[in-house]
mmCIF file of C-alpha atoms in Angstrom:
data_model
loop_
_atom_site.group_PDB
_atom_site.id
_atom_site.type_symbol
_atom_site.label_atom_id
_atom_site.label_comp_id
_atom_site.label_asym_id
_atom_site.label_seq_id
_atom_site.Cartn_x
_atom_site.Cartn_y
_atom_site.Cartn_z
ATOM 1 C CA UNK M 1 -4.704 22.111 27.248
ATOM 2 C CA UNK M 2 -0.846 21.341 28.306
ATOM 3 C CA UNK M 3 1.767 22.658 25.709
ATOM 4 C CA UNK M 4 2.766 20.328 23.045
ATOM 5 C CA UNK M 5 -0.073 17.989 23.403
ATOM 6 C CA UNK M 6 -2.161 17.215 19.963
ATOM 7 C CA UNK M 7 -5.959 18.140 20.341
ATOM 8 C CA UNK M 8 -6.431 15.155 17.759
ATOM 9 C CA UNK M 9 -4.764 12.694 19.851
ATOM 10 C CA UNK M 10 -1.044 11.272 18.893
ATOM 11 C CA UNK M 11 0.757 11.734 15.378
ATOM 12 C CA UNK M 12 1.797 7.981 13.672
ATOM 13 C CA UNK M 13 4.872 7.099 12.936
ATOM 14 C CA UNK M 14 5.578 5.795 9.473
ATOM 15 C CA UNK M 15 8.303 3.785 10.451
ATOM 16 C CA UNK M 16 6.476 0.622 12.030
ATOM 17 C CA UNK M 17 4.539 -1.289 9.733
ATOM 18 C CA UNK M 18 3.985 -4.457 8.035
ATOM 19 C CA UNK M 19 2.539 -5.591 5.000
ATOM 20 C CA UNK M 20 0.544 -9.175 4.644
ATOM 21 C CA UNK M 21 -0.169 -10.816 1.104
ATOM 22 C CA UNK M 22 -2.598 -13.783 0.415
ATOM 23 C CA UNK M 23 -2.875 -14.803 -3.244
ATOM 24 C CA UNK M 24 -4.955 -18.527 -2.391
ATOM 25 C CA UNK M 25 -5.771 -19.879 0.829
ATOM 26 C CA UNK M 26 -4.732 -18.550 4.177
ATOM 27 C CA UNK M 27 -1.077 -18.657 4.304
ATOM 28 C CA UNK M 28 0.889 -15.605 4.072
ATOM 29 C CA UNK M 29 2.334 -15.182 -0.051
ATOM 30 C CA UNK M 30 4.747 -13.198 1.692
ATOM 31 C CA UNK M 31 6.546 -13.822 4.794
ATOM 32 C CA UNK M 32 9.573 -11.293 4.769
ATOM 33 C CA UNK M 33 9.241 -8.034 6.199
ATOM 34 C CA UNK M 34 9.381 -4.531 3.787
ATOM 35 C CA UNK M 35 11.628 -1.459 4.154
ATOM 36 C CA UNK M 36 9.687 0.741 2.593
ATOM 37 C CA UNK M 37 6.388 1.099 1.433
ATOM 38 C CA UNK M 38 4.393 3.736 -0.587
ATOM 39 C CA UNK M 39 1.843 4.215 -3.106
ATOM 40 C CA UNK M 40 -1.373 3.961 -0.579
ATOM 41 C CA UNK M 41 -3.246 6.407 -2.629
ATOM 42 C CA UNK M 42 -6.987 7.397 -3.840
ATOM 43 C CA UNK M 43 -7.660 9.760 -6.265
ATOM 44 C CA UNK M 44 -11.230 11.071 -7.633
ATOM 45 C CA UNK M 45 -11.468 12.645 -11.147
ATOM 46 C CA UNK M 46 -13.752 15.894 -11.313
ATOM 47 C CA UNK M 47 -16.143 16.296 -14.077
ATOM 48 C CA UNK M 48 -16.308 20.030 -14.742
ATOM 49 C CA UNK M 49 -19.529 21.255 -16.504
ATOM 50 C CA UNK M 50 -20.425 24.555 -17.768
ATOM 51 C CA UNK M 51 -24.370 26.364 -16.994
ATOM 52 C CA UNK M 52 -25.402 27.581 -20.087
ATOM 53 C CA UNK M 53 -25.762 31.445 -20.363
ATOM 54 C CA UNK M 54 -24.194 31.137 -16.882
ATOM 55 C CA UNK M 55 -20.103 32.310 -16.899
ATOM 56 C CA UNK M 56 -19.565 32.627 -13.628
ATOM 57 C CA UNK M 57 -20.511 29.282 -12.408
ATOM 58 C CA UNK M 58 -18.625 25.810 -12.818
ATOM 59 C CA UNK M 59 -20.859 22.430 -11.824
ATOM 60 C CA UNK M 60 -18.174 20.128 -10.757
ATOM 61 C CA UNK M 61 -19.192 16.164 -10.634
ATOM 62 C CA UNK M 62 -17.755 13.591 -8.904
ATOM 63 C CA UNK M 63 -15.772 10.641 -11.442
ATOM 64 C CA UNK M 64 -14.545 7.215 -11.120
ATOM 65 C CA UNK M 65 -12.188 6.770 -8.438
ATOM 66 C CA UNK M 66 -8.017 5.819 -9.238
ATOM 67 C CA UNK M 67 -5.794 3.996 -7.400
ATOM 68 C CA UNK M 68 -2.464 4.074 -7.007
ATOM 69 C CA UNK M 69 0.275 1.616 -7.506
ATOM 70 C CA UNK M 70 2.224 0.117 -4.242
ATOM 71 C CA UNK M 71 6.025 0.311 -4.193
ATOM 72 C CA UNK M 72 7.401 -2.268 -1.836
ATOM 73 C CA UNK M 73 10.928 -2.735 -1.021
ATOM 74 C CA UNK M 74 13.225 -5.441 0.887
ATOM 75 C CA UNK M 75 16.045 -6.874 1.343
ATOM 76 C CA UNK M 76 16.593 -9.836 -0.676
ATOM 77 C CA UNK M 77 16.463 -12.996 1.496
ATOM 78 C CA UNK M 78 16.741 -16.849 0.037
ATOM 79 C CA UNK M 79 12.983 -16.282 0.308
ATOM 80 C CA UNK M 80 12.071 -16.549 -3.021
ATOM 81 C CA UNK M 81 7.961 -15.633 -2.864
ATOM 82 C CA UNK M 82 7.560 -12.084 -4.599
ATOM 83 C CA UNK M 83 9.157 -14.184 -7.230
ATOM 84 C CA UNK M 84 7.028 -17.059 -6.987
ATOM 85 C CA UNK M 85 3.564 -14.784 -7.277
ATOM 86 C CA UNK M 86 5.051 -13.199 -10.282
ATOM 87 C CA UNK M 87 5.676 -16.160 -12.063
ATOM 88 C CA UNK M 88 1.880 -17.670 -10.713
ATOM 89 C CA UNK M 89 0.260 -14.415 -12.100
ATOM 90 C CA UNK M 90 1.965 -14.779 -15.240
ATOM 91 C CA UNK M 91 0.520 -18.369 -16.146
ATOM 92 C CA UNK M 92 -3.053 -17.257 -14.614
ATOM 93 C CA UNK M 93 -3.824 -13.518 -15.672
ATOM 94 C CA UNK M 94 -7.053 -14.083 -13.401
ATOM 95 C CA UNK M 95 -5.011 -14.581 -10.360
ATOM 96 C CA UNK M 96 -5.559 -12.045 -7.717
ATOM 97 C CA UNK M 97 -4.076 -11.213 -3.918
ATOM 98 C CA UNK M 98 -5.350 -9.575 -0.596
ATOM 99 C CA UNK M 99 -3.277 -7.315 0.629
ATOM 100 C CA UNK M 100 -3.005 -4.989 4.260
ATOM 101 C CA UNK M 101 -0.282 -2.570 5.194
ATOM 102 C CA UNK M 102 -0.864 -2.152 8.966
ATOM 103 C CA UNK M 103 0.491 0.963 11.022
ATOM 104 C CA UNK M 104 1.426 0.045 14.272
ATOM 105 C CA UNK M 105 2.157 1.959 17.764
ATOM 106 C CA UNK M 106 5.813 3.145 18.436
ATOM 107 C CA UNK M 107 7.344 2.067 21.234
ATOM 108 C CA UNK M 108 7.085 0.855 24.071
ATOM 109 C CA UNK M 109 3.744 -0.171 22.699
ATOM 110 C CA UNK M 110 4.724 -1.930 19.080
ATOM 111 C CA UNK M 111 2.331 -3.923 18.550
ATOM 112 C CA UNK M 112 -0.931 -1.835 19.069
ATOM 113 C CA UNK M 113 -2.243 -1.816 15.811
ATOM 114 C CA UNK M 114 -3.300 2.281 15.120
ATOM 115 C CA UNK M 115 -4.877 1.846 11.398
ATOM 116 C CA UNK M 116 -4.677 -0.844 8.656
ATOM 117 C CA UNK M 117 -5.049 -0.384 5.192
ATOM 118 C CA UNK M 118 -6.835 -2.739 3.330
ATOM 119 C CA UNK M 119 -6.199 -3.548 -0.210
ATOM 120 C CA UNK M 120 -7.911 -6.067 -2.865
ATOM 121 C CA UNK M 121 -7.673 -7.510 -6.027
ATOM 122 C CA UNK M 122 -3.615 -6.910 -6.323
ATOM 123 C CA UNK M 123 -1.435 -7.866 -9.169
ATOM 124 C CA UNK M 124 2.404 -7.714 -9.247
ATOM 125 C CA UNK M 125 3.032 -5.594 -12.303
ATOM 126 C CA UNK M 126 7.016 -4.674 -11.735
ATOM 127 C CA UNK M 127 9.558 -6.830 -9.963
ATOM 128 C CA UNK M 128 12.988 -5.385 -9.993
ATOM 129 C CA UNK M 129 16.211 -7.077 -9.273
ATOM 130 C CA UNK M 130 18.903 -5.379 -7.028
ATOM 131 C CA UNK M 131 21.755 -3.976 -8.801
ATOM 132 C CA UNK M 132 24.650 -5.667 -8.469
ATOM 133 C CA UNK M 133 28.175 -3.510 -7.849
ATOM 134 C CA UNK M 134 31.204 -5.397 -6.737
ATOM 135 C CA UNK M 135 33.030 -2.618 -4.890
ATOM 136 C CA UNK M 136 30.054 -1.832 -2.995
ATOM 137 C CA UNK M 137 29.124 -3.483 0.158
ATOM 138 C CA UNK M 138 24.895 -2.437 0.460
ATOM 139 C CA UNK M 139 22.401 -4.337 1.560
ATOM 140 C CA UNK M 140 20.591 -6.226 -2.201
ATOM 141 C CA UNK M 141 17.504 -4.645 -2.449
ATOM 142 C CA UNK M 142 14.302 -6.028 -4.280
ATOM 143 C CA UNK M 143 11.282 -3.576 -5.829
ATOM 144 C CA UNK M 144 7.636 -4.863 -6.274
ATOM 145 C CA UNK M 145 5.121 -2.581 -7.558
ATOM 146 C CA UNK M 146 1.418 -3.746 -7.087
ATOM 147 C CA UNK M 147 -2.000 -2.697 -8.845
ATOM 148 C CA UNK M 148 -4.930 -3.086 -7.041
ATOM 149 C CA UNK M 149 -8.559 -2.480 -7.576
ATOM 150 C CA UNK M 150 -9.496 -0.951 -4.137
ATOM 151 C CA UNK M 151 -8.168 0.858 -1.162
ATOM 152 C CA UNK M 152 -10.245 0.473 1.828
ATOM 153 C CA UNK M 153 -9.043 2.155 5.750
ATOM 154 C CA UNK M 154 -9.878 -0.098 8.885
ATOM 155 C CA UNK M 155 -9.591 1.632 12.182
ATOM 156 C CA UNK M 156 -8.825 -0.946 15.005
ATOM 157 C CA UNK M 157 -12.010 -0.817 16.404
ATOM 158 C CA UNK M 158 -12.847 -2.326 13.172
ATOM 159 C CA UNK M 159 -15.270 0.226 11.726
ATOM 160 C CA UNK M 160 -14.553 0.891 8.455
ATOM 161 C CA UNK M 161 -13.931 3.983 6.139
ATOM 162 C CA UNK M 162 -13.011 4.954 2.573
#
């Protein structure tokens, strides 16, 4: 094997991504790209259970699954849709999104897709103004956070995974 090559193949970057939300119908809910995004997470509680007359042993049990909440930040455009989904899911508690955060290739191959995350029954719960300071000249950054019901992980070749 040469030195510094990966037996596992190449390391992603975290830096190229996007993120696509659907609430109804086809169209994007979302058309502006994010800065950041995080909160991609599964977690599985453990049920521990004791053997009677048996000390030394622990019987640990799989339990429901948790999810996460998605952070996603961007800079605030005269794009107005985060907003807009907030205000929909407000009048219709039912109302659910789609949602895929896509890794993609660095260059000089961007746009090979190298995993996509796959994300239903989302819910804005959090959207957060940017602060405001006169005497500072930043970029106004907006803050979703999103709940969802299920975290799936499509490799490109579309199989699919947990």
């Amino acid at each position: 094997m040469a030195e510094g090559t990966n037996p596992w193949g190449e390391l992603f970057t975290a830096f190229n991504f996007s993120v696509e939300i659907t609430v109804a119908g086809p169209a994007p809910a979302c058309d502006a790209a994010f800065a950041e995004c995080d909160g991609l997470e599964l977690n599985q509680e453990v049920k521990t259970i004791r053997e009677g007359g048996n000390n030394g042993v622990q019987v640990r049990l799989a339990g429901p699954t948790t999810y996460g909440t998605l952070t996603l930040k961007r800079g605030m455009t005269a794009s107005f849709d985060l907003w807009d989904w907030f205000e929909q899911a407000q009048t219709d508690p039912s109302l659910r999104a789609h949602a895929e955060v896509v890794m993609f290739a660095p260059a000089p191959y961007p746009h090979i897709e190298r995993v996509r995350f796959v994300l239903q029954g989302c819910r804005p719960l959090k959207l957060k103004a940017p602060p405001l300071n006169a005497k500072d000249g930043m970029v106004a950054v907006e803050e979703l956070q999103v709940a969802y019901e299920s975290l799936k992980l499509r490799r490109p070749s579309g199989g699919s995974g947990a």
